[in-house]
PDB file of N, CA and C in Angstrom:
ATOM      1  N   MET A 890     120.488 -37.829  99.966  1.00 75.00           N
ATOM      2  CA  MET A 890     119.609 -38.973 100.100  1.00 75.00           C
ATOM      3  C   MET A 890     118.169 -38.502  99.862  1.00 75.00           C
ATOM      4  N   LYS A 891     117.436 -39.243  99.089  1.00 77.00           N
ATOM      5  CA  LYS A 891     116.062 -38.895  98.764  1.00 77.00           C
ATOM      6  C   LYS A 891     115.112 -39.805  99.542  1.00 77.00           C
ATOM      7  N   TYR A 892     114.155 -39.194 100.240  1.00 76.00           N
ATOM      8  CA  TYR A 892     113.179 -39.955 100.995  1.00 76.00           C
ATOM      9  C   TYR A 892     111.871 -40.015 100.218  1.00 76.00           C
ATOM     10  N   ILE A 893     111.262 -41.166 100.202  1.00 79.00           N
ATOM     11  CA  ILE A 893     109.967 -41.334  99.550  1.00 79.00           C
ATOM     12  C   ILE A 893     108.963 -41.708 100.635  1.00 79.00           C
ATOM     13  N   TYR A 894     107.928 -40.888 100.772  1.00 79.00           N
ATOM     14  CA  TYR A 894     106.906 -41.126 101.779  1.00 79.00           C
ATOM     15  C   TYR A 894     105.608 -41.524 101.087  1.00 79.00           C
ATOM     16  N   GLU A 895     104.947 -42.503 101.673  1.00 84.00           N
ATOM     17  CA  GLU A 895     103.635 -42.868 101.194  1.00 84.00           C
ATOM     18  C   GLU A 895     102.647 -41.800 101.666  1.00 84.00           C
ATOM     19  N   ALA A 896     101.698 -41.455 100.859  1.00 88.00           N
ATOM     20  CA  ALA A 896     100.716 -40.437 101.219  1.00 88.00           C
ATOM     21  C   ALA A 896      99.941 -40.865 102.460  1.00 88.00           C
ATOM     22  N   ARG A 897      99.769 -39.938 103.382  1.00 94.00           N
ATOM     23  CA  ARG A 897      99.004 -40.211 104.601  1.00 94.00           C
ATOM     24  C   ARG A 897      97.508 -40.174 104.313  1.00 94.00           C
ATOM     25  N   GLY A 898      97.086 -39.306 103.394  1.00 96.00           N
ATOM     26  CA  GLY A 898      95.684 -39.199 103.038  1.00 96.00           C
ATOM     27  C   GLY A 898      95.293 -40.225 102.000  1.00 96.00           C
ATOM     28  N   ARG A 899      94.105 -40.784 102.143  1.00 97.00           N
ATOM     29  CA  ARG A 899      93.600 -41.779 101.200  1.00 97.00           C
ATOM     30  C   ARG A 899      92.269 -41.311 100.618  1.00 97.00           C
ATOM     31  N   ASN A 900      92.084 -41.522  99.319  1.00 97.00           N
ATOM     32  CA  ASN A 900      90.769 -41.263  98.748  1.00 97.00           C
ATOM     33  C   ASN A 900      89.853 -42.427  99.126  1.00 97.00           C
ATOM     34  N   ARG A 901      88.621 -42.364  98.734  1.00 98.00           N
ATOM     35  CA  ARG A 901      87.619 -43.355  99.144  1.00 98.00           C
ATOM     36  C   ARG A 901      88.031 -44.781  98.785  1.00 98.00           C
ATOM     37  N   GLU A 902      88.442 -44.991  97.552  1.00 98.00           N
ATOM     38  CA  GLU A 902      88.814 -46.334  97.105  1.00 98.00           C
ATOM     39  C   GLU A 902      90.071 -46.836  97.833  1.00 98.00           C
ATOM     40  N   GLN A 903      91.031 -45.940  98.014  1.00 97.00           N
ATOM     41  CA  GLN A 903      92.254 -46.324  98.727  1.00 97.00           C
ATOM     42  C   GLN A 903      91.968 -46.628 100.191  1.00 97.00           C
ATOM     43  N   ALA A 904      91.095 -45.819 100.803  1.00 98.00           N
ATOM     44  CA  ALA A 904      90.744 -46.034 102.212  1.00 98.00           C
ATOM     45  C   ALA A 904      90.043 -47.381 102.376  1.00 98.00           C
ATOM     46  N   ALA A 905      89.121 -47.677 101.468  1.00 98.00           N
ATOM     47  CA  ALA A 905      88.421 -48.959 101.512  1.00 98.00           C
ATOM     48  C   ALA A 905      89.411 -50.118 101.372  1.00 98.00           C
ATOM     49  N   ALA A 906      90.329 -49.999 100.412  1.00 98.00           N
ATOM     50  CA  ALA A 906      91.323 -51.055 100.202  1.00 98.00           C
ATOM     51  C   ALA A 906      92.241 -51.172 101.419  1.00 98.00           C
ATOM     52  N   HIS A 907      92.545 -50.070 102.051  1.00 97.00           N
ATOM     53  CA  HIS A 907      93.421 -50.073 103.229  1.00 97.00           C
ATOM     54  C   HIS A 907      92.857 -50.948 104.344  1.00 97.00           C
ATOM     55  N   VAL A 908      91.531 -50.947 104.501  1.00 98.00           N
ATOM     56  CA  VAL A 908      90.921 -51.763 105.556  1.00 98.00           C
ATOM     57  C   VAL A 908      90.377 -53.087 105.019  1.00 98.00           C
ATOM     58  N   GLY A 909      90.558 -53.333 103.730  1.00 98.00           N
ATOM     59  CA  GLY A 909      90.221 -54.639 103.166  1.00 98.00           C
ATOM     60  C   GLY A 909      88.776 -54.852 102.752  1.00 98.00           C
ATOM     61  N   VAL A 910      88.077 -53.765 102.418  1.00 98.00           N
ATOM     62  CA  VAL A 910      86.683 -53.888 101.962  1.00 98.00           C
ATOM     63  C   VAL A 910      86.504 -53.105 100.665  1.00 98.00           C
ATOM     64  N   GLY A 911      85.371 -53.311 100.025  1.00 98.00           N
ATOM     65  CA  GLY A 911      85.039 -52.550  98.828  1.00 98.00           C
ATOM     66  C   GLY A 911      84.519 -51.165  99.201  1.00 98.00           C
ATOM     67  N   ALA A 912      84.434 -50.305  98.194  1.00 98.00           N
ATOM     68  CA  ALA A 912      84.024 -48.921  98.419  1.00 98.00           C
ATOM     69  C   ALA A 912      82.611 -48.806  98.990  1.00 98.00           C
ATOM     70  N   THR A 913      81.689 -49.643  98.511  1.00 98.00           N
ATOM     71  CA  THR A 913      80.304 -49.580  98.997  1.00 98.00           C
ATOM     72  C   THR A 913      80.231 -49.981 100.463  1.00 98.00           C
ATOM     73  N   LYS A 914      80.925 -51.047 100.840  1.00 98.00           N
ATOM     74  CA  LYS A 914      80.961 -51.469 102.245  1.00 98.00           C
ATOM     75  C   LYS A 914      81.635 -50.397 103.106  1.00 98.00           C
ATOM     76  N   PHE A 915      82.694 -49.773 102.568  1.00 98.00           N
ATOM     77  CA  PHE A 915      83.376 -48.712 103.300  1.00 98.00           C
ATOM     78  C   PHE A 915      82.426 -47.554 103.565  1.00 98.00           C
ATOM     79  N   ASP A 916      81.639 -47.164 102.562  1.00 98.00           N
ATOM     80  CA  ASP A 916      80.652 -46.090 102.744  1.00 98.00           C
ATOM     81  C   ASP A 916      79.692 -46.422 103.888  1.00 98.00           C
ATOM     82  N   GLU A 917      79.240 -47.676 103.923  1.00 98.00           N
ATOM     83  CA  GLU A 917      78.342 -48.125 104.982  1.00 98.00           C
ATOM     84  C   GLU A 917      79.022 -48.023 106.347  1.00 98.00           C
ATOM     85  N   MET A 918      80.276 -48.396 106.393  1.00 98.00           N
ATOM     86  CA  MET A 918      81.018 -48.361 107.664  1.00 98.00           C
ATOM     87  C   MET A 918      81.263 -46.932 108.134  1.00 98.00           C
ATOM     88  N   VAL A 919      81.431 -45.998 107.209  1.00 98.00           N
ATOM     89  CA  VAL A 919      81.560 -44.590 107.579  1.00 98.00           C
ATOM     90  C   VAL A 919      80.215 -44.086 108.113  1.00 98.00           C
ATOM     91  N   ARG A 920      79.130 -44.453 107.434  1.00 98.00           N
ATOM     92  CA  ARG A 920      77.788 -44.024 107.885  1.00 98.00           C
ATOM     93  C   ARG A 920      77.489 -44.521 109.299  1.00 98.00           C
ATOM     94  N   ASP A 921      77.833 -45.786 109.579  1.00 97.00           N
ATOM     95  CA  ASP A 921      77.483 -46.327 110.906  1.00 97.00           C
ATOM     96  C   ASP A 921      78.624 -46.165 111.920  1.00 97.00           C
ATOM     97  N   GLU A 922      79.605 -45.346 111.568  1.00 97.00           N
ATOM     98  CA  GLU A 922      80.701 -44.924 112.447  1.00 97.00           C
ATOM     99  C   GLU A 922      81.673 -46.032 112.830  1.00 97.00           C
ATOM    100  N   ARG A 923      81.712 -47.110 112.033  1.00 98.00           N
ATOM    101  CA  ARG A 923      82.769 -48.103 112.240  1.00 98.00           C
ATOM    102  C   ARG A 923      84.074 -47.628 111.606  1.00 98.00           C
ATOM    103  N   MET A 924      83.981 -46.651 110.705  1.00 98.00           N
ATOM    104  CA  MET A 924      85.132 -45.999 110.095  1.00 98.00           C
ATOM    105  C   MET A 924      84.977 -44.495 110.282  1.00 98.00           C
ATOM    106  N   PRO A 925      86.094 -43.754 110.283  1.00 98.00           N
ATOM    107  CA  PRO A 925      86.032 -42.315 110.567  1.00 98.00           C
ATOM    108  C   PRO A 925      85.440 -41.492 109.428  1.00 98.00           C
ATOM    109  N   GLN A 926      84.997 -40.297 109.779  1.00 98.00           N
ATOM    110  CA  GLN A 926      84.570 -39.334 108.767  1.00 98.00           C
ATOM    111  C   GLN A 926      85.817 -38.818 108.039  1.00 98.00           C
ATOM    112  N   PRO A 927      85.654 -38.445 106.783  1.00 98.00           N
ATOM    113  CA  PRO A 927      86.814 -37.939 106.034  1.00 98.00           C
ATOM    114  C   PRO A 927      87.169 -36.511 106.420  1.00 98.00           C
ATOM    115  N   ARG A 928      88.335 -36.107 105.996  1.00 98.00           N
ATOM    116  CA  ARG A 928      88.764 -34.712 106.113  1.00 98.00           C
ATOM    117  C   ARG A 928      88.630 -34.082 104.731  1.00 98.00           C
ATOM    118  N   GLU A 929      88.687 -32.771 104.684  1.00 97.00           N
ATOM    119  CA  GLU A 929      88.612 -32.074 103.398  1.00 97.00           C
ATOM    120  C   GLU A 929      89.859 -31.243 103.183  1.00 97.00           C
ATOM    121  N   ILE A 930      90.396 -31.343 101.985  1.00 96.00           N
ATOM    122  CA  ILE A 930      91.530 -30.509 101.570  1.00 96.00           C
ATOM    123  C   ILE A 930      91.108 -29.804 100.298  1.00 96.00           C
ATOM    124  N   ASP A 931      90.769 -28.514 100.417  1.00 97.00           N
ATOM    125  CA  ASP A 931      90.315 -27.723  99.264  1.00 97.00           C
ATOM    126  C   ASP A 931      89.217 -28.440  98.486  1.00 97.00           C
ATOM    127  N   GLY A 932      88.252 -28.995  99.210  1.00 95.00           N
ATOM    128  CA  GLY A 932      87.123 -29.664  98.573  1.00 95.00           C
ATOM    129  C   GLY A 932      87.374 -31.127  98.245  1.00 95.00           C
ATOM    130  N   ARG A 933      88.603 -31.580  98.384  1.00 96.00           N
ATOM    131  CA  ARG A 933      88.924 -32.994  98.141  1.00 96.00           C
ATOM    132  C   ARG A 933      88.714 -33.762  99.434  1.00 96.00           C
ATOM    133  N   VAL A 934      88.046 -34.908  99.345  1.00 97.00           N
ATOM    134  CA  VAL A 934      87.729 -35.719 100.510  1.00 97.00           C
ATOM    135  C   VAL A 934      88.809 -36.782 100.686  1.00 97.00           C
ATOM    136  N   VAL A 935      89.423 -36.817 101.879  1.00 98.00           N
ATOM    137  CA  VAL A 935      90.479 -37.796 102.159  1.00 98.00           C
ATOM    138  C   VAL A 935      90.329 -38.365 103.565  1.00 98.00           C
ATOM    139  N   TRP A 936      90.775 -39.594 103.729  1.00 98.00           N
ATOM    140  CA  TRP A 936      90.791 -40.240 105.041  1.00 98.00           C
ATOM    141  C   TRP A 936      92.221 -40.324 105.512  1.00 98.00           C
ATOM    142  N   ASP A 937      92.426 -40.069 106.780  1.00 98.00           N
ATOM    143  CA  ASP A 937      93.736 -40.125 107.411  1.00 98.00           C
ATOM    144  C   ASP A 937      94.072 -41.602 107.702  1.00 98.00           C
ATOM    145  N   VAL A 938      95.187 -42.058 107.213  1.00 97.00           N
ATOM    146  CA  VAL A 938      95.565 -43.460 107.361  1.00 97.00           C
ATOM    147  C   VAL A 938      95.691 -43.850 108.841  1.00 97.00           C
ATOM    148  N   TYR A 939      96.156 -42.928 109.691  1.00 97.00           N
ATOM    149  CA  TYR A 939      96.267 -43.233 111.117  1.00 97.00           C
ATOM    150  C   TYR A 939      94.890 -43.431 111.744  1.00 97.00           C
ATOM    151  N   GLU A 940      93.925 -42.617 111.327  1.00 98.00           N
ATOM    152  CA  GLU A 940      92.563 -42.781 111.850  1.00 98.00           C
ATOM    153  C   GLU A 940      91.952 -44.081 111.337  1.00 98.00           C
ATOM    154  N   LEU A 941      92.215 -44.428 110.083  1.00 98.00           N
ATOM    155  CA  LEU A 941      91.714 -45.699 109.559  1.00 98.00           C
ATOM    156  C   LEU A 941      92.247 -46.854 110.389  1.00 98.00           C
ATOM    157  N   ASP A 942      93.529 -46.803 110.714  1.00 98.00           N
ATOM    158  CA  ASP A 942      94.130 -47.865 111.525  1.00 98.00           C
ATOM    159  C   ASP A 942      93.516 -47.915 112.918  1.00 98.00           C
ATOM    160  N   GLU A 943      93.278 -46.743 113.501  1.00 98.00           N
ATOM    161  CA  GLU A 943      92.684 -46.674 114.839  1.00 98.00           C
ATOM    162  C   GLU A 943      91.293 -47.292 114.849  1.00 98.00           C
ATOM    163  N   TYR A 944      90.474 -46.927 113.863  1.00 98.00           N
ATOM    164  CA  TYR A 944      89.119 -47.469 113.795  1.00 98.00           C
ATOM    165  C   TYR A 944      89.157 -48.968 113.479  1.00 98.00           C
ATOM    166  N   PHE A 945      90.074 -49.382 112.624  1.00 98.00           N
ATOM    167  CA  PHE A 945      90.208 -50.802 112.310  1.00 98.00           C
ATOM    168  C   PHE A 945      90.519 -51.601 113.563  1.00 98.00           C
ATOM    169  N   ASP A 946      91.376 -51.060 114.411  1.00 97.00           N
ATOM    170  CA  ASP A 946      91.736 -51.745 115.663  1.00 97.00           C
ATOM    171  C   ASP A 946      90.535 -51.940 116.576  1.00 97.00           C
ATOM    172  N   ARG A 947      89.516 -51.104 116.433  1.00 96.00           N
ATOM    173  CA  ARG A 947      88.316 -51.212 117.282  1.00 96.00           C
ATOM    174  C   ARG A 947      87.307 -52.215 116.766  1.00 96.00           C
ATOM    175  N   LEU A 948      87.484 -52.697 115.523  1.00 95.00           N
ATOM    176  CA  LEU A 948      86.525 -53.663 114.985  1.00 95.00           C
ATOM    177  C   LEU A 948      86.621 -54.958 115.794  1.00 95.00           C
ATOM    178  N   PRO A 949      85.463 -55.601 116.010  1.00 94.00           N
ATOM    179  CA  PRO A 949      85.502 -56.840 116.807  1.00 94.00           C
ATOM    180  C   PRO A 949      86.157 -57.991 116.036  1.00 94.00           C
ATOM    181  N   ARG A 950      86.747 -58.881 116.780  1.00 92.00           N
ATOM    182  CA  ARG A 950      87.277 -60.102 116.184  1.00 92.00           C
ATOM    183  C   ARG A 950      86.131 -61.106 116.064  1.00 92.00           C
ATOM    184  N   ARG A 951      86.294 -62.078 115.228  1.00 90.00           N
ATOM    185  CA  ARG A 951      85.260 -63.101 115.054  1.00 90.00           C
ATOM    186  C   ARG A 951      84.952 -63.719 116.421  1.00 90.00           C
ATOM    187  N   GLY A 952      83.663 -63.818 116.726  1.00 88.00           N
ATOM    188  CA  GLY A 952      83.241 -64.401 117.990  1.00 88.00           C
ATOM    189  C   GLY A 952      83.093 -63.402 119.126  1.00 88.00           C
ATOM    190  N   GLN A 953      83.563 -62.160 118.931  1.00 81.00           N
ATOM    191  CA  GLN A 953      83.409 -61.143 119.960  1.00 81.00           C
ATOM    192  C   GLN A 953      82.138 -60.354 119.695  1.00 81.00           C
ATOM    193  N   LYS A 954      81.586 -59.810 120.764  1.00 74.00           N
ATOM    194  CA  LYS A 954      80.443 -58.929 120.596  1.00 74.00           C
ATOM    195  C   LYS A 954      80.913 -57.645 119.962  1.00 74.00           C
ATOM    196  N   ASN A 955      80.034 -57.008 119.209  1.00 63.00           N
ATOM    197  CA  ASN A 955      80.388 -55.769 118.507  1.00 63.00           C
ATOM    198  C   ASN A 955      80.279 -54.605 119.473  1.00 63.00           C
ATOM    199  N   VAL A 956      81.343 -54.350 120.218  1.00 59.00           N
ATOM    200  CA  VAL A 956      81.390 -53.269 121.196  1.00 59.00           C
ATOM    201  C   VAL A 956      82.409 -52.259 120.718  1.00 59.00           C
ATOM    202  N   ALA A 957      81.921 -51.185 120.137  1.00 57.00           N
ATOM    203  CA  ALA A 957      82.826 -50.147 119.643  1.00 57.00           C
ATOM    204  C   ALA A 957      83.098 -49.154 120.771  1.00 57.00           C
ATOM    205  N   LEU A 958      84.358 -48.975 121.090  1.00 58.00           N
ATOM    206  CA  LEU A 958      84.748 -48.018 122.124  1.00 58.00           C
ATOM    207  C   LEU A 958      85.140 -46.711 121.463  1.00 58.00           C
ATOM    208  N   SER A 959      84.888 -45.622 122.136  1.00 60.00           N
ATOM    209  CA  SER A 959      85.362 -44.338 121.638  1.00 60.00           C
ATOM    210  C   SER A 959      86.867 -44.281 121.857  1.00 60.00           C
ATOM    211  N   PRO A 960      87.585 -43.419 121.121  1.00 58.00           N
ATOM    212  CA  PRO A 960      89.026 -43.304 121.342  1.00 58.00           C
ATOM    213  C   PRO A 960      89.374 -42.983 122.793  1.00 58.00           C
ATOM    214  N   ASP A 961      88.539 -42.179 123.460  1.00 61.00           N
ATOM    215  CA  ASP A 961      88.787 -41.840 124.859  1.00 61.00           C
ATOM    216  C   ASP A 961      88.718 -43.087 125.749  1.00 61.00           C
ATOM    217  N   ASP A 962      87.760 -43.971 125.449  1.00 61.00           N
ATOM    218  CA  ASP A 962      87.649 -45.208 126.217  1.00 61.00           C
ATOM    219  C   ASP A 962      88.890 -46.071 126.046  1.00 61.00           C
ATOM    220  N   ILE A 963      89.381 -46.156 124.813  1.00 52.00           N
ATOM    221  CA  ILE A 963      90.552 -46.973 124.525  1.00 52.00           C
ATOM    222  C   ILE A 963      91.766 -46.444 125.278  1.00 52.00           C
ATOM    223  N   TRP A 964      92.020 -45.131 125.190  1.00 49.00           N
ATOM    224  CA  TRP A 964      93.193 -44.566 125.852  1.00 49.00           C
ATOM    225  C   TRP A 964      93.050 -44.644 127.359  1.00 49.00           C
ATOM    226  N   GLY A 965      91.824 -44.504 127.859  1.00 49.00           N
ATOM    227  CA  GLY A 965      91.604 -44.609 129.286  1.00 49.00           C
ATOM    228  C   GLY A 965      91.935 -46.018 129.790  1.00 49.00           C
ATOM    229  N   LYS A 966      91.554 -47.043 129.027  1.00 51.00           N
ATOM    230  CA  LYS A 966      91.841 -48.415 129.419  1.00 51.00           C
ATOM    231  C   LYS A 966      93.335 -48.698 129.334  1.00 51.00           C
ATOM    232  N   MET A 967      94.020 -48.116 128.337  1.00 48.00           N
ATOM    233  CA  MET A 967      95.448 -48.340 128.184  1.00 48.00           C
ATOM    234  C   MET A 967      96.224 -47.670 129.321  1.00 48.00           C
ATOM    235  N   ALA A 968      95.733 -46.537 129.818  1.00 48.00           N
ATOM    236  CA  ALA A 968      96.421 -45.808 130.877  1.00 48.00           C
ATOM    237  C   ALA A 968      96.220 -46.453 132.233  1.00 48.00           C
ATOM    238  N   ALA A 969      95.141 -47.216 132.360  1.00 46.00           N
ATOM    239  CA  ALA A 969      94.818 -47.840 133.669  1.00 46.00           C
ATOM    240  C   ALA A 969      95.746 -48.979 134.008  1.00 46.00           C
TER     241      ALA A 969
END
């Protein structure tokens, strides 16, 4: 049986598409820490899909105040 896995690492354009924005908006979101910093693999810049999902989950919903929690805050609230 052959297994096919989707790549966990995303390049800039793929990462932006993963969260539903264009590359320029994604760059802005990385700068202001609404999206994670990339990782490097032999000089290649990639974003971890799990981290993208985690940061996406922290984005506010329409009508909510923009309160970004750190991952520690999120796990602490879930454990309580």
